[in-house]
Amino acid sequence: MTTESVTTAGTRADEAGVATTPVSHAHELTVVEVVDETDDAVSIALAVPDHLVSRFRYHPGQFLTIKIPTDRPGGAARCYSLSSSPHFENDLIVTVKRTPGGYASNWLCDNARPGLSLTVMTPSGNFTPKSLDGDLLLVGAGSGITPLISIAKSALVGGTATVYLLYANRDRRSTIFGTELHDMVTEFPTRFTVEHWFESDQGLPTAEGLMRSLELFSAYDAYLCGPAPFMEAARSALHGIGLPDAHVHVERYRSLSGDPFADVIIPSDTSAETVSATVELAGRRIELDWPRDTKLLDVLLSKGYDAPFSCREGECSACACTVRSGEVSMLKNDTLVDADLSLGLTLACQSVPVSESVEIAFDQ
Ligand code: FES
């Protein structure tokens, strides 16, 4: 581990005091392929140039934040889960389903063509299995399949897990990746099972109905993604079959109200009192003066540190970190649950210091 000090000029300095260039999370990527998945969903493949390969490494289940061209004040940005697998696919693939009346999804479905350049943030998110060797229960509906198919493909190719997927859709025609899932079952018949739930035949999924489907999997690690009512039913079902909360991982749909691509500017004439902070980030130990009125992520980004983030709104947990000592408070938290808080997790994008000194580690 090396030690860094921070200059007051918005750049960072190494031990020799040499200023280094601030790290940008946003990059231009080019669309190389667009595939129609259903009547209202497309997969968009983005090529990663050689010099950005290390910046765009990702884990199955993570997402990209994409800037959508618009004249709207405040811009438009949306998070889309990666449906590709980092284990065998070179391009980054996001799958976008039209939201009725939604600007971003319709813009992408209407305008994504090979050659289009998009501004994209490096991958984020904690909806990713710690191991691809433990058995996985994947429960999704509609476009909630996107992170789940990335996890499934990765576990089948890069791990030894047995994977059970319950996938709910309106009907067979609206099922994204229907053919690909069928091919995966054919290739991995003893390790991968897909149970389709078609509302046209079975009605809306209920907690009781899902319990009947999932009762054999109470020892699996569960990953859930889909619309809110479906998630509620699925969580009740998993609770009903006795699957501990610590083994249930949930990915929510996000709609960003702010612009995570906007520059972070901290007034240099701030008179706010500071506390001393020690931050462990990517193997480095950073000593900071942390103003009491400034969020930790803003302090780090303004000084050029490569801290993880996506929404900057307390909704995605991409910036989650652990408070090792001292106390912070979060201005907003729409993502960490009690189990996370009891482990000392906090959101860097929403944390301001409370105690005189704080020690924090980005270890998630
Ligand atoms: S960046 Fe999304 S919660 Fe902090």
Short mmCIF file of C-alpha atoms in Angstrom, two decimals, residues 1 13 21 23 65 68 85 97-98 145 245 281 284 305 309 339:
data_model
loop_
_atom_site.label_atom_id
_atom_site.label_comp_id
_atom_site.label_asym_id
_atom_site.label_seq_id
_atom_site.Cartn_x
_atom_site.Cartn_y
_atom_site.Cartn_z
CA MET A 1 0.00 0.00 0.00
CA ALA A 13 0.01 14.31 -5.69
CA THR A 21 -3.99 13.75 -14.06
CA VAL A 23 -9.27 10.32 -13.71
CA THR A 65 -24.63 4.76 -17.01
CA ILE A 68 -28.63 10.37 -23.61
CA SER A 85 -20.61 -11.75 -19.92
CA LYS A 97 -36.68 -2.03 -23.47
CA ARG A 98 -38.95 0.84 -24.45
CA ILE A 145 -33.43 -10.40 -17.24
CA ASP A 245 -32.28 -12.06 3.82
CA LEU A 281 -9.05 3.31 -2.19
CA ARG A 284 -3.84 3.40 -1.61
CA TYR A 305 -9.32 10.31 -7.17
CA PHE A 309 -19.86 5.98 -8.38
CA ALA A 339 -28.01 -5.57 7.07
#
